[in-house]
Amino acid sequence: MNHPEIRVQDLHKSFGDNHVLRGIDLEIGQGEVVCVIGPSGSGKSTLLRCVNLLEEPTKGQVFVGGTEVTDPDVDIDAVRRRIGMVFQQFNLFPHLNVTENLTLPQRRVLRRDKAEAARTAAENLARVGLSEKAQAYPSSLSGGQQQRVAIARALAMGPQVMLFDEPTSALDPELVGDVLAVMRRLAREGMTMMVVTHEMSFAREVADRVVFMDGGVIVEDGTPEQVIGNPQHERTRHFLSRLLDPAMAEVEEEVEETEKGTSDRVGKD
Ligand SMILES: Nc1ncnc2c1ncn2[C@@H]1O[C@H](COP(=O)(O)OP(=O)(O)O)[C@@H](O)[C@H]1O
Ligand SMILES: [Mg+2]
């Protein structure tokens, strides 16, 4: 049996009085792709950020590749090297060209020599289909191309797992497909991936599992067919109906408002 590549146990995170993560248990096996969905503010980003220690959990444990990353004595830099992270904002250095964006972290963090860093950069640019942009500056690239560079930059560090936080949310709709295609390919190559996304067709097609979060807990965890196709909880159904059919969601909201109005808001408006 595969050991889980990521294991999260009874994870809690508070910001002051705001108890954001309220006991998350999650295992992601080697080569597994898990999509995390849920409403804004439900704690999805905080969960990802606790996995690579951008946030310090308040309670609970996180293991990556068998190492407890929440152990106070852990080498945080070593942990982060194993975990690639891709954000909604690409965060490329504007004054460096694409190759330099990829070689700089390899040289600084991994202490690779110039030749090896350049070779690894070229390999990973090819992987995301951007070899011809090696000398380009970020400002000359589309958002989709910049995000593919950001993915290549993460891959060039040789991570064991990749975390994606809404990687296509900042993109124009026509540019989303190319980024998802790169992620689909990574999944096929066997990369362990945790992907926060609103792209339900991607989740259905690529994810081994879908996790629905709401209010800092995991409400449902199952195959895409189960969680998206046949959700068991009202909160999941409500979230999906809003996402898939915003017009319908508005009607639902109006109905809810009306229902509220007749019970506890009589006389208002
Ligand atoms: N660094 C932070 N400091 C204070 N509050 C935060 C911080 N990061 C997130 N939060 C709060 O945690 C909650 C969950 O946020 P987040 O994890 O970003 O949700 P999601 O990604 O699902 O939209 C929100 O109430 C947010 O305001
Ligand atoms: Mg978020």
XYZ file of C-alpha atoms and ligand atoms in Angstrom:
297
model
C 0.000 0.000 0.000
C 1.222 3.497 -0.798
C 2.062 5.627 2.199
C 0.162 8.902 2.069
C 2.251 11.644 0.540
C 0.286 14.225 2.513
C -1.388 13.478 5.836
C -3.282 16.073 7.823
C -4.520 15.137 11.299
C -6.949 17.129 13.397
C -5.634 20.383 11.964
C -6.848 23.606 13.559
C -5.911 27.161 12.680
C -7.113 30.327 14.335
C -6.352 33.931 13.505
C -7.076 35.660 16.812
C -10.688 34.804 17.631
C -11.348 33.552 14.123
C -11.289 29.741 14.305
C -10.738 29.113 10.599
C -9.786 25.424 10.415
C -11.796 23.309 12.828
C -10.303 19.842 12.734
C -9.244 18.785 9.250
C -8.333 15.137 8.594
C -7.077 14.362 5.113
C -4.793 11.871 3.413
C -3.479 12.173 -0.111
C -1.730 9.150 -1.583
C 1.261 9.168 -3.869
C 0.217 10.242 -7.351
C -3.246 11.183 -6.193
C -4.954 14.362 -7.395
C -7.317 15.908 -4.852
C -9.404 18.936 -5.749
C -10.568 21.090 -2.840
C -13.746 23.044 -3.441
C -15.867 25.236 -1.220
C -17.187 28.739 -0.722
C -14.963 31.748 -0.268
C -13.735 32.021 3.318
C -14.169 28.313 4.089
C -10.443 27.899 4.795
C -9.158 26.324 1.567
C -6.143 28.617 1.213
C -5.373 28.377 4.908
C -5.342 24.576 4.619
C -2.857 24.682 1.715
C -0.746 27.246 3.529
C -0.615 25.053 6.644
C 0.598 22.106 4.541
C 3.708 23.985 3.439
C 4.025 25.958 6.682
C 3.315 29.373 5.228
C 0.941 29.380 8.188
C 1.680 27.728 11.497
C -1.167 25.432 12.576
C -2.698 26.161 15.967
C -3.170 22.460 16.654
C -2.776 19.150 14.868
C -0.192 17.524 12.654
C 0.835 17.627 9.018
C 3.059 15.018 7.390
C 4.570 15.315 3.931
C 6.294 12.245 2.531
C 6.404 10.701 6.002
C 8.103 13.697 7.641
C 6.143 15.587 10.244
C 6.353 19.173 9.037
C 4.647 20.431 12.187
C 7.480 19.042 14.336
C 9.011 22.143 15.961
C 12.504 20.872 15.132
C 11.813 20.330 11.447
C 14.019 21.982 8.822
C 11.397 24.256 7.274
C 13.494 25.013 4.213
C 13.957 21.330 3.506
C 10.205 20.803 3.806
C 9.377 23.664 1.475
C 11.781 22.338 -1.141
C 9.656 19.231 -1.422
C 6.466 21.167 -1.922
C 5.757 23.211 -5.029
C 3.156 25.931 -4.659
C 1.288 27.805 -7.374
C -0.874 30.780 -6.459
C -3.582 32.737 -8.189
C -1.044 35.553 -8.658
C 1.993 34.328 -10.548
C 4.588 36.402 -8.647
C 7.229 36.340 -11.375
C 10.116 38.789 -11.140
C 9.308 41.438 -13.762
C 12.944 42.452 -14.272
C 14.093 38.890 -14.987
C 13.403 36.961 -18.148
C 11.635 33.602 -18.055
C 14.802 31.505 -17.823
C 16.199 33.733 -15.085
C 12.934 33.429 -13.166
C 13.427 29.662 -13.231
C 17.154 29.548 -12.503
C 17.289 32.060 -9.635
C 15.453 29.950 -7.011
C 17.337 26.821 -8.068
C 20.662 28.577 -7.557
C 19.690 30.367 -4.344
C 17.748 27.613 -2.609
C 19.168 24.400 -4.098
C 22.670 25.806 -4.748
C 22.664 24.354 -8.244
C 25.406 25.521 -10.572
C 24.582 27.697 -13.543
C 24.647 24.921 -16.134
C 22.448 22.545 -14.185
C 19.957 25.280 -13.313
C 19.763 26.302 -16.972
C 19.262 22.718 -18.111
C 16.509 22.124 -15.542
C 14.873 25.404 -16.538
C 14.838 24.395 -20.212
C 13.404 20.945 -19.405
C 10.577 22.407 -17.385
C 9.765 25.161 -19.854
C 9.375 22.404 -22.441
C 7.065 20.583 -20.029
C 4.691 23.557 -19.954
C 5.028 24.201 -23.691
C 6.926 27.491 -23.447
C 10.420 26.721 -24.749
C 10.140 29.534 -27.263
C 9.582 32.068 -24.453
C 12.831 31.293 -22.624
C 14.219 34.797 -23.179
C 10.924 36.693 -22.909
C 10.076 39.027 -20.037
C 6.908 38.363 -17.999
C 5.225 41.585 -19.151
C 5.270 40.338 -22.752
C 3.395 37.136 -21.828
C -0.317 36.503 -21.426
C -1.622 35.678 -17.958
C -1.941 32.037 -18.959
C 1.660 31.928 -20.151
C 2.848 33.629 -16.953
C 1.022 31.045 -14.884
C 2.629 28.238 -16.915
C 6.032 29.840 -16.208
C 5.132 29.900 -12.503
C 4.277 26.181 -12.700
C 7.583 25.469 -14.489
C 9.429 27.454 -11.817
C 7.869 25.290 -9.103
C 8.599 22.075 -11.037
C 12.243 23.060 -11.588
C 12.757 22.678 -7.835
C 11.904 18.970 -8.135
C 8.981 18.906 -5.680
C 7.371 15.707 -4.386
C 3.966 17.328 -4.229
C 2.360 20.327 -5.887
C -0.192 22.606 -4.249
C -2.320 24.860 -6.438
C -4.431 27.674 -5.002
C -7.012 28.747 -7.587
C -4.391 28.793 -10.344
C -6.820 29.884 -13.048
C -8.994 32.332 -11.104
C -7.115 35.437 -12.242
C -7.112 34.450 -15.928
C -9.304 35.527 -18.787
C -11.590 32.611 -19.665
C -9.874 31.895 -22.987
C -6.531 31.389 -21.216
C -7.746 28.944 -18.573
C -7.614 25.893 -20.853
C -3.867 25.996 -21.495
C -3.076 26.118 -17.775
C -5.485 23.267 -17.021
C -3.902 21.262 -19.859
C -0.492 21.587 -18.190
C -1.982 20.485 -14.858
C -3.752 17.557 -16.507
C -0.454 16.441 -17.976
C 1.281 16.705 -14.599
C -1.444 14.570 -13.080
C -0.952 11.947 -15.792
C 2.781 11.938 -15.097
C 1.960 10.864 -11.551
C 2.499 14.082 -9.602
C 0.764 14.224 -6.222
C -1.456 17.289 -6.406
C -3.755 19.239 -4.117
C -5.733 21.731 -6.156
C -8.081 24.411 -4.847
C -10.266 25.233 -7.818
C -13.691 26.280 -9.023
C -13.182 24.451 -12.325
C -15.702 21.671 -11.888
C -15.078 20.104 -15.291
C -11.379 19.843 -14.449
C -12.209 18.348 -11.052
C -14.560 15.823 -12.617
C -12.093 14.779 -15.249
C -8.746 14.876 -13.451
C -9.331 14.511 -9.707
C -9.176 11.143 -8.027
C -11.005 12.740 -5.111
C -12.926 15.897 -4.456
C -13.066 17.446 -0.996
C -15.811 19.943 -0.190
C -14.970 22.360 2.633
C -17.321 24.703 4.401
C -16.823 26.630 7.646
C -13.388 25.162 8.285
C -14.386 21.508 8.122
C -14.464 18.885 5.401
C -18.122 18.273 4.681
C -17.668 15.663 1.926
C -14.718 13.691 0.603
C -15.147 11.221 -2.229
C -14.796 10.591 -5.932
C -15.876 13.373 -8.297
C -18.898 11.260 -9.221
C -19.882 11.147 -5.552
C -19.165 14.682 -4.432
C -20.008 16.636 -7.592
C -22.334 14.156 -9.249
C -24.305 12.998 -6.245
C -23.616 15.207 -3.223
C -24.972 13.894 0.073
C -25.085 17.140 2.028
C -27.318 20.138 1.561
C -24.340 22.503 1.911
C -22.561 20.775 -0.970
C -25.669 20.846 -3.146
C -26.210 24.511 -2.402
C -22.581 25.387 -3.247
C -22.646 23.435 -6.499
C -25.951 24.873 -7.632
C -24.616 28.400 -7.153
C -21.446 27.565 -9.032
C -23.067 25.761 -11.918
C -26.031 28.050 -12.301
C -25.561 31.535 -10.821
C -28.950 32.656 -12.124
C -30.673 29.816 -10.299
C -28.692 30.636 -7.166
C -30.057 34.172 -7.250
C -33.576 32.839 -7.366
C -32.750 30.514 -4.461
C -31.384 33.435 -2.476
C -34.480 35.459 -3.099
C -36.604 32.573 -1.916
C -34.442 32.258 1.200
C -34.672 35.975 1.852
C -38.416 35.822 1.466
C -38.620 32.868 3.835
C -36.454 34.703 6.371
C -38.547 37.790 5.869
C -41.742 35.985 6.737
C -40.241 34.528 9.915
C -37.863 36.984 11.539
C -37.787 40.027 9.339
C -41.418 40.850 9.050
C -42.000 44.498 8.508
C -38.491 45.231 7.178
C -37.932 46.740 3.686
N -3.285 35.810 7.420
C -4.527 35.923 7.894
N -4.807 36.701 8.947
C -6.058 36.803 9.445
N -7.112 36.143 8.948
C -6.905 35.346 7.887
C -5.611 35.189 7.305
N -5.717 34.320 6.263
C -6.999 33.965 6.199
N -7.726 34.568 7.177
C -9.165 34.369 7.417
O -9.426 32.985 7.385
C -10.681 32.716 6.792
C -10.512 31.719 5.677
O -9.733 32.293 4.657
P -9.155 31.459 3.455
O -8.391 30.284 3.956
O -8.432 32.419 2.589
O -10.496 30.944 2.745
P -10.721 30.462 1.255
O -9.386 30.237 0.613
O -11.543 29.229 1.361
O -11.492 31.565 0.581
C -11.241 34.057 6.368
O -12.133 34.474 7.355
C -10.018 34.943 6.323
O -10.357 36.269 6.583
Mg -8.491 31.045 -1.055
